[in-house]
Amino acid sequence: MTTPASTAPDAILHDVFGYSAFRGAQAEIVDHVIAGGDALVLMPTGGGKSLCFQVPAIARHRREQGVAVVVSPLIALMHDQVGALEEAGVHAAFLNSSLTLDEVQRIEREMMGGRLVLLYVAPERLTTPRMLAQLDSLEERGLLSLFAIDEAHCVSQWGHDFREDYLALNVLHERYPGVPRIALTATADDLTRADIIERLSLHEARVFISSFDRPNIRYAVVEKDDARKQLLRFIQDEHEGEAGIVYCQSRKKVDETAAWLSSEGLTALAYHAGLDADVRRKHQDRFLREEAIVMVATIAFGMGIDKPDVRFVAHMDLPKNIEAYYQETGRAGRDGLPADAWMAYGLADVVNQRRMIDESPAAEEFKRGQRGKLDALLSLAEAHDCRRVRLLAYFGEESSPCAAYQNACDNCLNPPATWNATEAARKALSCIYRFHQNRGQRFGAGHLIDVLRGKVTDKVAQNGHESLSTFGIGADVSEAQWRVVLRQLIALGHLRTEGEYNTLELTAAARDVLRGDVQLLLRQPSDAPKRRGGTGKTTRGARTKDKAPPIPLDAAATARFEALKHWRAEVAREHNLPAYIVFHDATLAEMAQSMPDSLDALGAISGVGAKKLEAYGREILRVLGD
Ligand code: ADP
Ligand code: ZN
């Protein structure tokens, strides 16, 4: 560019990043920080936090205000973040322990000369005497443009990612009160928020809270039948050739699931804390750099992974609570294109999670908190109404059912049939009560169902259960459906299981159902036989969904899309960067569809900034012309 570069945010957004408009609160945040204000930004994953400090950094640099310092806890990912900026023509660098002395000195020269636009550092490095002396010198010369503190929840002991080093960041406010600071996080709860403000002295900061809705994510929960097969079918039917994350609870299950998916022809890698650091790094690298990798992982995987085109996040086990579920599923679809949050859920999940809490050595008060969180999660899993409404409500946000969304949740897309299970539930609970009256005995679900359905087994005969008044009173409900009723009763807290054999026991809340104070409207299991003469009239239509590419393309355009991807892979390899940093899929798809025939037309496509147009424009036109 020959004309002096503009300092207007819109112009920067367009010329540098190739985007046409700011999203949500971005514009307001950017203006506020450019003007020198402090900010605390709460935005969901994928909401676009990076631009909130990158655009101000560029604007202030262009006004000769020097270097923006970005504090980030994830040394392993700095390389790619800086690579993305350099690809867009923004002079950026990182300082961390992976660099040689020569490299460090070169970067320090760029920084001290005020030439760098953004410098990424880990918190422990930022607060070294050497670094602080350098910052002092920059500040004296008016060349310290702003501080961005990413993953700001790391400063809070309430959060799960607490880092001691973050506490020392308070020095920034004390030492450089005139330099604007912007702290960013995707962790929403009030406690953490207050803690961030306190510990980073952000009392004067404007707080920007975005909606936590992720409209492009479809939430779906399926009933576990054969979970591995269900997972495979889900991936094959809906996400063939796409990248995704599969979360499992244990390391063992991670290894097994990854091996099994691999044996079925998918490229699945394992990630958990029991693997060598080398293996973990290699797997993470492949996930970021290659296409269509399925990462099977424990929750050790994910923080800071900003791969935009993760098309699905699957849970093979219940996550810990709704916060964890939202963080984990939030890693899907950062690019704004349709993505899936899929979970397989069954009775064993409920039983295991409850038992883990019951048997933990924690204080009773803590356990009560845990149970409350589990209950919230279970009612999300059992819900027959909009899951998005429930999720957002959990975070204190009111919303309407997402039926009109392009990517509506499973329940909005195919409203499940419900049935009034109050009578059935009362029958089951009173049968358990009778067992207990009768010699104080307890039994598991299998025997209970036999008795309810009036089946004369050896066990029934031995215990004289034929003579119970509840024998055979539930013959009109199928066995499969009884299991669902029991699971939901456990999930809702009216029943609990005990001991090695998971025998059933009434809770205090069972009384409400027995007395008829609580009506139970349960979701009709999709595959179970409908109740005779019941209310199960809705049949669930089979859903069909288009597979990749990100926008529907005809055959010729698909071929162009593939050719562009091929070209992109070569560039990415040459630059040692993940492909999505060169261009997102969505950008390539738009190129393939609209077939621009000039550099101007190409530059109008979202995601094509001036620098990339200059560097790659001609080649892209050639690939499209072939
Ligand atoms: P976060 O850090 O909040 O999880 P990112 O900053 O990584 O989110 O942004 C998510 C994705 O959205 C990125 O791929 C980014 O390029 C894209 N993005 C952000 N803001 C915009 C915008 N205004 N227009 C188009 N794409 C955007
Ligand atoms: Zn919905």
XYZ file of C-alpha atoms and ligand atoms in Angstrom:
654
model
C 0.000 0.000 0.000
C 1.330 3.401 -0.893
C -1.090 5.664 0.972
C -0.440 5.947 4.727
C -2.217 3.087 6.409
C -5.520 4.014 7.991
C -6.019 3.903 11.727
C -9.789 3.469 11.406
C -10.907 0.123 12.887
C -13.170 -0.706 9.944
C -10.364 -0.142 7.502
C -8.002 -2.306 9.541
C -10.579 -5.061 9.800
C -11.027 -5.017 6.079
C -7.486 -4.475 4.827
C -5.597 -6.618 7.298
C -8.053 -9.387 8.101
C -10.254 -9.256 5.028
C -13.480 -9.158 7.058
C -16.353 -6.887 6.223
C -17.909 -6.175 9.623
C -17.213 -6.462 13.317
C -19.233 -9.017 15.231
C -21.304 -8.252 18.287
C -19.492 -6.085 20.788
C -16.172 -6.140 18.930
C -16.573 -2.658 17.446
C -17.376 -1.085 20.781
C -14.526 -2.857 22.540
C -12.044 -1.903 19.866
C -13.057 1.786 20.003
C -12.820 1.804 23.769
C -9.315 0.330 23.839
C -7.997 2.462 20.982
C -9.118 5.479 22.981
C -7.013 4.237 25.900
C -9.667 2.629 28.115
C -9.301 -0.561 30.125
C -11.639 -3.433 29.330
C -12.710 -6.799 30.632
C -14.148 -8.897 27.815
C -16.276 -11.967 28.416
C -17.041 -13.703 25.188
C -17.697 -17.330 24.394
C -15.074 -19.394 22.650
C -15.126 -18.561 18.979
C -16.736 -15.206 19.665
C -13.752 -13.361 18.240
C -11.720 -12.189 21.201
C -8.410 -11.920 19.350
C -9.547 -9.074 17.117
C -10.551 -7.127 20.225
C -6.889 -6.511 21.025
C -5.283 -7.080 17.630
C -7.170 -4.283 15.887
C -6.416 -1.750 18.670
C -2.783 -2.868 18.646
C -2.554 -2.181 14.922
C -4.395 1.129 15.184
C -2.233 2.362 18.027
C 0.928 1.182 16.318
C -0.055 3.106 13.224
C -0.424 6.153 15.459
C 3.154 5.587 16.564
C 2.147 4.332 19.971
C 4.436 1.356 19.735
C 4.180 -2.242 20.840
C 1.235 -4.156 22.284
C 2.179 -6.860 24.775
C -0.043 -9.938 24.810
C 0.119 -12.200 27.830
C -0.853 -15.755 27.001
C -0.357 -18.892 29.079
C 0.004 -21.223 26.141
C 3.584 -21.196 24.968
C 2.901 -24.107 22.640
C 0.372 -22.098 20.643
C 2.196 -18.771 20.384
C 4.010 -19.874 17.272
C 0.792 -20.345 15.324
C -0.832 -17.161 16.619
C 2.164 -15.121 15.581
C 2.310 -16.989 12.286
C -1.282 -16.000 11.571
C -0.504 -12.328 12.197
C 2.595 -12.380 10.031
C 0.567 -14.036 7.254
C -1.788 -11.070 7.487
C 1.161 -8.685 7.251
C 1.264 -7.674 10.900
C 4.727 -7.601 12.442
C 4.464 -9.841 15.492
C 6.718 -12.093 17.552
C 6.762 -14.195 20.679
C 9.323 -14.567 23.406
C 9.464 -17.911 25.127
C 11.859 -20.604 26.183
C 11.865 -22.295 22.787
C 13.967 -19.543 21.172
C 17.743 -19.357 20.751
C 19.674 -16.451 22.210
C 20.139 -15.009 18.721
C 16.446 -15.087 18.043
C 15.677 -13.477 21.377
C 18.114 -10.662 20.686
C 16.689 -10.046 17.248
C 13.153 -9.842 18.625
C 14.227 -7.582 21.460
C 15.770 -5.195 18.953
C 12.512 -5.106 16.985
C 10.612 -4.478 20.172
C 12.870 -1.780 21.564
C 12.814 0.013 18.228
C 9.022 0.087 18.457
C 8.760 -1.761 15.167
C 6.875 -4.761 16.511
C 3.113 -4.401 16.527
C 2.405 -7.280 18.904
C 4.636 -9.217 21.253
C 3.344 -12.442 22.832
C 4.864 -13.479 26.142
C 4.134 -15.943 28.907
C 3.327 -14.338 32.268
C 6.434 -15.635 34.015
C 8.596 -13.953 31.401
C 6.747 -10.662 31.493
C 7.496 -10.091 35.148
C 11.245 -10.749 34.987
C 13.434 -7.753 35.876
C 14.928 -7.758 32.393
C 11.576 -7.592 30.666
C 10.237 -4.967 33.057
C 13.296 -2.788 32.436
C 12.655 -3.032 28.719
C 9.011 -2.149 29.178
C 10.034 0.836 31.334
C 12.181 2.106 28.516
C 9.398 1.637 25.978
C 6.913 3.400 28.184
C 9.220 6.369 28.755
C 9.406 6.809 25.020
C 5.648 6.390 24.582
C 6.074 3.104 22.756
C 4.043 0.779 24.951
C 0.659 0.713 23.259
C -1.381 -1.695 25.373
C -1.453 -4.881 27.411
C -3.769 -7.728 26.473
C -4.228 -10.446 29.069
C -5.636 -13.514 27.373
C -7.285 -16.372 29.297
C -7.651 -13.912 32.159
C -9.544 -16.446 34.287
C -6.143 -18.039 34.980
C -5.704 -15.329 37.623
C -8.580 -16.738 39.649
C -8.270 -19.503 42.152
C -11.915 -20.303 41.558
C -11.284 -21.289 37.985
C -9.856 -24.652 37.059
C -6.906 -23.156 35.191
C -5.352 -21.127 37.975
C -1.757 -20.059 37.332
C 0.367 -18.629 40.082
C 2.239 -16.508 37.532
C -0.894 -14.623 36.632
C -1.067 -13.059 40.091
C 2.111 -11.116 39.395
C 0.395 -9.360 36.482
C -0.984 -6.850 38.919
C 2.371 -5.122 38.525
C 1.247 -3.873 35.112
C -1.337 -1.591 36.608
C 0.962 -0.325 39.346
C 3.915 0.283 37.080
C 2.178 1.466 33.897
C -1.082 3.067 34.975
C -1.299 5.033 31.747
C -1.163 2.014 29.437
C -4.566 0.545 28.540
C -5.206 -3.038 29.531
C -7.689 -5.467 28.059
C -8.342 -8.777 29.824
C -10.229 -11.508 27.973
C -11.835 -14.777 28.956
C -14.535 -17.236 27.967
C -15.273 -18.216 31.546
C -18.458 -16.584 32.638
C -19.381 -17.084 36.235
C -19.715 -14.171 38.647
C -17.167 -15.363 41.143
C -14.378 -15.645 38.607
C -15.329 -12.329 37.071
C -15.108 -10.499 40.390
C -11.808 -12.186 41.086
C -10.305 -11.060 37.780
C -11.319 -7.467 38.443
C -9.876 -7.587 41.938
C -6.607 -9.309 41.200
C -5.786 -7.382 38.059
C -7.026 -4.083 39.516
C -9.510 -3.636 36.716
C -11.987 -1.678 38.829
C -12.023 1.128 36.303
C -12.341 -1.182 33.333
C -15.463 -1.323 31.227
C -16.910 -4.788 31.331
C -18.206 -6.205 28.049
C -20.346 -9.300 28.411
C -21.453 -10.965 25.207
C -24.251 -13.399 24.771
C -22.915 -16.877 25.266
C -25.089 -18.325 22.568
C -23.238 -20.207 19.854
C -25.886 -20.253 17.152
C -23.890 -22.408 14.764
C -23.575 -25.286 17.232
C -26.266 -27.910 17.313
C -26.618 -29.618 20.658
C -27.767 -33.211 20.611
C -27.931 -35.963 23.181
C -28.542 -39.547 22.155
C -29.403 -42.434 24.368
C -26.527 -44.832 24.720
C -27.151 -48.107 23.063
C -23.810 -49.225 21.747
C -21.945 -45.978 22.205
C -18.914 -46.771 20.093
C -21.049 -47.789 17.137
C -23.252 -44.759 17.614
C -20.181 -42.560 17.585
C -18.842 -44.177 14.452
C -22.179 -43.802 12.700
C -22.398 -40.177 13.766
C -18.933 -39.423 12.396
C -19.443 -41.374 9.198
C -22.903 -40.020 8.473
C -22.347 -36.424 9.380
C -18.651 -35.681 9.540
C -16.812 -37.852 7.104
C -13.454 -36.279 6.350
C -13.788 -33.616 9.012
C -11.902 -32.786 12.183
C -13.428 -33.389 15.588
C -12.761 -34.050 19.235
C -14.106 -37.035 21.169
C -14.008 -36.689 24.934
C -13.838 -39.759 27.186
C -13.564 -39.875 30.919
C -10.633 -42.213 31.400
C -7.251 -42.640 29.751
C -8.026 -46.276 29.126
C -11.217 -45.448 27.303
C -9.382 -42.810 25.267
C -6.839 -45.380 24.115
C -9.486 -47.975 23.335
C -11.765 -45.597 21.488
C -8.920 -44.168 19.419
C -7.719 -47.650 18.504
C -11.182 -48.742 17.572
C -11.944 -45.718 15.394
C -8.589 -46.247 13.688
C -9.440 -49.861 13.006
C -12.607 -48.594 11.361
C -10.582 -46.516 8.962
C -10.635 -43.092 10.594
C -7.514 -41.167 11.509
C -7.964 -41.055 15.257
C -5.274 -39.998 17.726
C -5.205 -40.253 21.494
C -4.406 -37.455 23.926
C -4.218 -37.708 27.692
C -1.874 -36.864 30.527
C -0.528 -40.428 30.643
C 1.155 -40.068 27.260
C 4.704 -38.769 26.801
C 4.977 -35.028 26.319
C 6.495 -35.752 22.914
C 3.621 -37.902 21.796
C 1.136 -35.347 23.041
C 2.850 -32.561 21.150
C 3.031 -34.664 18.004
C -0.657 -35.531 18.186
C -1.655 -31.956 18.874
C 0.449 -30.796 15.943
C -1.117 -33.303 13.602
C -4.575 -32.323 14.767
C -3.827 -28.677 14.017
C -1.968 -29.208 10.775
C -3.661 -32.109 9.066
C -7.231 -32.422 7.983
C -9.848 -34.853 9.187
C -8.089 -35.901 12.361
C -10.312 -37.148 15.157
C -8.704 -36.384 18.495
C -9.862 -38.762 21.201
C -8.975 -37.157 24.504
C -9.519 -36.626 28.163
C -10.177 -33.096 29.316
C -6.396 -32.612 29.372
C -6.839 -31.585 25.731
C -8.332 -28.379 24.534
C -7.445 -25.177 26.314
C -6.207 -22.642 23.814
C -6.776 -24.848 20.811
C -8.039 -22.258 18.369
C -8.410 -24.471 15.338
C -11.418 -22.872 13.686
C -12.737 -25.831 11.730
C -13.361 -28.420 14.429
C -16.685 -29.668 13.088
C -17.801 -31.725 16.051
C -17.182 -32.340 19.714
C -18.499 -35.667 20.974
C -18.875 -36.776 24.569
C -18.727 -40.497 25.195
C -19.212 -39.928 28.916
C -20.993 -37.267 30.869
C -18.816 -34.214 31.348
C -18.245 -32.980 34.857
C -20.852 -30.255 34.846
C -22.503 -27.771 32.511
C -19.595 -25.336 32.679
C -17.224 -28.051 31.512
C -19.684 -29.196 28.846
C -19.967 -25.679 27.486
C -16.209 -25.108 27.427
C -15.593 -28.409 25.728
C -18.366 -28.175 23.152
C -17.377 -24.557 22.538
C -14.271 -25.791 20.758
C -16.456 -26.770 17.814
C -17.197 -24.348 15.009
C -15.113 -21.337 15.934
C -15.302 -20.321 12.302
C -19.041 -19.784 12.631
C -19.949 -22.628 10.270
C -22.358 -25.373 11.369
C -20.880 -27.703 13.967
C -22.156 -30.444 16.265
C -22.019 -30.988 19.995
C -23.010 -34.611 20.365
C -23.278 -36.649 23.516
C -24.121 -40.266 24.206
C -25.756 -40.701 27.547
C -27.145 -43.631 29.494
C -28.125 -44.992 32.847
C -24.580 -46.038 33.742
C -23.393 -42.438 33.353
C -25.885 -41.256 35.908
C -25.065 -44.036 38.322
C -21.291 -43.586 37.992
C -21.330 -39.853 38.420
C -23.551 -40.042 41.464
C -21.374 -42.710 42.970
C -18.195 -40.756 42.341
C -19.611 -37.861 44.297
C -21.037 -40.043 47.071
C -17.793 -41.915 47.561
C -15.442 -38.953 47.354
C -13.779 -37.954 50.617
C -14.790 -34.313 50.144
C -16.733 -32.337 52.709
C -20.507 -32.748 52.683
C -21.054 -29.144 51.693
C -18.809 -29.504 48.675
C -20.603 -32.702 47.692
C -23.915 -30.925 47.887
C -22.603 -28.369 45.428
C -21.381 -31.137 43.140
C -24.733 -32.897 43.260
C -26.507 -29.700 42.367
C -24.273 -29.285 39.336
C -24.768 -32.889 38.307
C -28.540 -32.507 38.593
C -28.434 -29.493 36.307
C -26.433 -31.451 33.772
C -28.742 -34.455 33.957
C -31.819 -32.376 33.443
C -30.143 -30.963 30.347
C -29.514 -34.499 29.124
C -33.080 -35.603 29.878
C -34.694 -32.448 28.531
C -37.424 -32.746 25.957
C -37.478 -29.022 25.278
C -34.876 -26.654 23.818
C -31.406 -27.516 25.052
C -30.024 -24.131 24.079
C -32.579 -22.364 26.260
C -31.566 -24.547 29.182
C -27.848 -24.030 28.609
C -28.134 -20.279 28.366
C -30.471 -20.138 31.340
C -27.810 -21.910 33.340
C -25.487 -19.013 32.556
C -28.149 -16.513 33.502
C -29.230 -15.653 29.992
C -32.825 -15.691 28.840
C -33.595 -16.882 25.324
C -36.264 -18.435 23.138
C -36.258 -21.930 21.680
C -33.858 -22.259 18.785
C -36.279 -23.926 16.369
C -35.739 -21.219 13.766
C -31.961 -21.452 13.865
C -30.183 -22.931 10.928
C -28.559 -25.324 13.364
C -31.302 -25.904 15.892
C -30.800 -28.303 18.775
C -32.022 -31.875 18.430
C -35.174 -31.257 20.430
C -36.178 -28.210 18.412
C -35.357 -29.927 15.155
C -37.313 -33.061 15.980
C -39.462 -32.411 19.006
C -39.417 -35.709 20.857
C -42.682 -37.303 21.740
C -43.321 -37.065 25.436
C -45.575 -39.144 27.572
C -46.993 -38.646 30.975
C -45.026 -41.122 33.022
C -46.405 -40.083 36.391
C -48.467 -43.250 36.821
C -45.661 -45.515 35.682
C -43.222 -43.776 37.987
C -45.562 -44.191 40.936
C -45.905 -47.874 40.178
C -42.143 -48.349 40.088
C -41.568 -46.393 43.264
C -44.286 -48.170 45.183
C -42.958 -51.517 44.045
C -39.550 -50.605 45.453
C -41.302 -49.534 48.616
C -43.023 -52.927 48.840
C -39.717 -54.770 48.448
C -38.421 -52.809 51.335
C -41.474 -53.429 53.507
C -41.113 -57.074 52.694
C -38.033 -58.016 54.773
C -36.139 -54.778 54.086
C -34.849 -56.021 50.757
C -33.408 -54.123 47.857
C -33.165 -55.141 44.239
C -31.741 -53.864 40.989
C -33.546 -52.593 37.919
C -33.776 -55.964 36.161
C -35.719 -57.670 38.907
C -37.902 -54.655 39.509
C -38.931 -54.616 35.861
C -39.702 -58.344 35.939
C -41.998 -57.838 38.891
C -43.687 -54.822 37.351
C -44.254 -56.665 34.108
C -45.475 -59.775 35.931
C -42.760 -62.104 34.764
C -42.312 -65.220 36.873
C -38.575 -65.778 37.113
C -36.714 -67.919 39.633
C -35.848 -64.840 41.567
C -39.461 -63.707 41.608
C -40.536 -67.111 42.872
C -37.790 -67.355 45.486
C -38.724 -64.026 46.963
C -42.437 -64.628 46.808
C -42.843 -61.471 44.776
C -45.795 -62.867 42.853
C -47.897 -62.077 45.856
C -46.923 -58.403 46.000
C -49.748 -56.034 45.146
C -47.448 -54.423 42.588
C -46.787 -57.665 40.702
C -47.745 -57.222 37.065
C -49.128 -53.718 37.430
C -46.779 -52.402 34.756
C -47.264 -54.979 32.008
C -48.400 -52.290 29.565
C -44.995 -50.604 29.599
C -42.196 -52.274 27.666
C -39.011 -53.325 29.317
C -36.998 -50.785 27.342
C -39.333 -48.069 28.399
C -39.141 -49.108 32.033
C -35.386 -48.688 31.857
C -35.826 -45.175 30.577
C -38.308 -44.382 33.322
C -35.885 -45.650 35.949
C -32.973 -43.738 34.470
C -34.955 -40.552 34.429
C -36.129 -41.101 37.986
C -32.513 -41.496 39.027
C -31.442 -38.498 36.978
C -34.171 -36.398 38.517
C -33.228 -37.523 42.003
C -36.307 -39.580 42.984
C -34.316 -42.767 43.092
C -30.744 -43.649 43.788
C -28.644 -46.728 43.333
C -26.600 -48.392 46.008
C -23.623 -50.670 46.219
C -21.989 -53.078 43.861
C -25.250 -54.386 42.406
C -26.788 -50.969 41.885
C -29.809 -51.808 43.948
C -32.535 -49.217 43.879
C -33.516 -47.082 46.804
C -36.075 -44.325 47.270
C -34.875 -40.830 48.063
C -36.759 -38.242 50.054
C -37.923 -36.733 46.781
C -39.659 -39.995 45.839
C -42.435 -39.060 48.212
C -43.428 -36.110 46.025
C -44.044 -38.456 43.144
C -45.840 -41.068 45.244
C -48.115 -38.421 46.684
C -48.865 -37.138 43.203
C -47.339 -33.706 43.827
C -45.004 -34.045 40.886
C -46.045 -34.737 37.314
C -43.460 -36.492 35.226
C -43.428 -35.686 31.556
C -40.698 -37.824 30.072
C -39.236 -37.989 26.649
C -40.340 -40.924 24.637
C -37.273 -42.940 23.739
C -36.905 -42.825 19.996
C -36.310 -46.507 19.466
C -38.491 -48.045 22.141
C -41.890 -49.434 21.250
C -44.646 -46.891 21.655
C -46.955 -47.300 24.543
C -50.124 -49.150 23.752
C -52.862 -46.610 23.226
C -50.498 -44.037 24.651
C -49.678 -40.549 23.589
C -46.733 -41.461 21.437
C -48.108 -40.127 18.211
C -45.195 -38.170 16.889
C -42.924 -40.124 14.656
C -39.443 -38.781 14.392
C -38.390 -38.076 10.862
C -34.955 -39.168 9.870
C -32.746 -36.139 9.593
C -30.522 -35.681 6.661
C -27.712 -33.214 6.661
C -25.391 -32.020 4.004
C -21.810 -33.021 4.526
C -18.805 -30.680 3.983
C -17.942 -28.308 2.106
C -18.922 -25.402 4.303
C -21.374 -24.038 1.750
C -23.271 -26.152 -0.784
C -21.208 -26.385 -3.957
C -21.983 -28.017 -7.279
C -19.636 -30.620 -8.702
C -17.451 -28.175 -10.606
C -17.146 -25.850 -7.637
C -16.348 -28.790 -5.376
C -13.504 -29.702 -7.677
C -12.198 -26.135 -7.493
C -12.546 -26.219 -3.705
C -10.485 -29.392 -3.576
C -7.844 -27.881 -5.854
C -7.621 -24.817 -3.613
C -7.256 -27.022 -0.554
C -4.479 -28.878 -2.252
C -2.701 -25.620 -3.057
C -3.241 -24.398 0.501
C -1.710 -27.564 1.952
C 1.506 -26.891 0.037
C 1.704 -23.306 1.224
C 1.025 -24.355 4.803
C 3.768 -26.952 4.661
C 6.232 -24.457 3.243
C 5.454 -21.949 5.996
C 5.226 -24.567 8.721
C 1.761 -23.397 9.712
C -1.638 -25.050 10.013
C -3.593 -24.769 6.779
C -6.383 -22.712 8.330
C -3.929 -19.924 9.046
C -3.330 -19.524 5.320
C -7.084 -19.433 4.581
C -10.158 -20.831 6.292
C -12.238 -23.448 4.498
C -15.080 -20.972 4.295
C -12.875 -18.530 2.410
C -11.743 -21.205 -0.044
C -15.319 -22.352 -0.560
C -16.415 -18.835 -1.357
C -13.582 -18.530 -3.866
C -14.589 -21.820 -5.461
C -18.192 -20.733 -5.713
C -17.865 -17.148 -6.879
C -14.844 -17.771 -9.140
C -13.372 -14.266 -8.975
C -11.570 -13.365 -12.183
C -9.583 -10.383 -10.921
C -7.543 -9.468 -7.889
C -10.177 -6.910 -6.952
C -12.951 -9.477 -6.992
C -10.790 -11.892 -5.008
C -10.022 -9.216 -2.419
C -13.737 -8.741 -1.785
C -14.050 -12.268 -0.401
C -14.278 -12.547 3.371
C -10.953 -13.586 4.850
C -8.770 -12.145 2.074
C -6.790 -9.192 3.413
C -4.427 -6.963 1.467
C -1.282 -8.862 2.388
C -2.667 -12.256 1.468
C -4.057 -10.860 -1.751
C -0.630 -9.589 -2.658
C 1.140 -12.784 -1.622
C -1.266 -15.358 -3.020
C -3.741 -13.591 -5.292
C -2.176 -14.479 -8.602
C -1.637 -18.090 -7.664
C -5.227 -18.457 -6.538
C -6.502 -17.017 -9.793
C -4.283 -19.498 -11.588
C -5.581 -22.441 -9.544
C -9.150 -21.315 -10.224
C -8.408 -20.906 -13.921
C -6.923 -24.397 -14.344
P -11.995 -16.605 20.520
O -10.573 -16.247 20.844
O -12.979 -15.677 21.110
O -12.313 -18.027 20.782
P -11.135 -16.042 17.869
O -10.559 -14.713 18.110
O -10.200 -17.191 17.686
O -12.198 -16.405 18.978
O -12.110 -15.927 16.621
C -12.839 -17.046 16.173
C -12.876 -17.050 14.661
O -13.763 -16.045 14.185
C -11.538 -16.778 14.032
O -11.354 -17.708 13.010
C -11.647 -15.366 13.520
O -10.851 -15.178 12.390
C -13.120 -15.237 13.208
N -13.614 -13.868 13.370
C -13.525 -13.110 14.481
N -14.105 -11.915 14.289
C -14.592 -11.909 13.027
C -15.306 -10.950 12.218
N -15.632 -9.743 12.691
N -15.644 -11.322 10.966
C -15.306 -12.533 10.485
N -14.636 -13.463 11.180
C -14.276 -13.172 12.443
Zn -33.436 -25.672 20.696
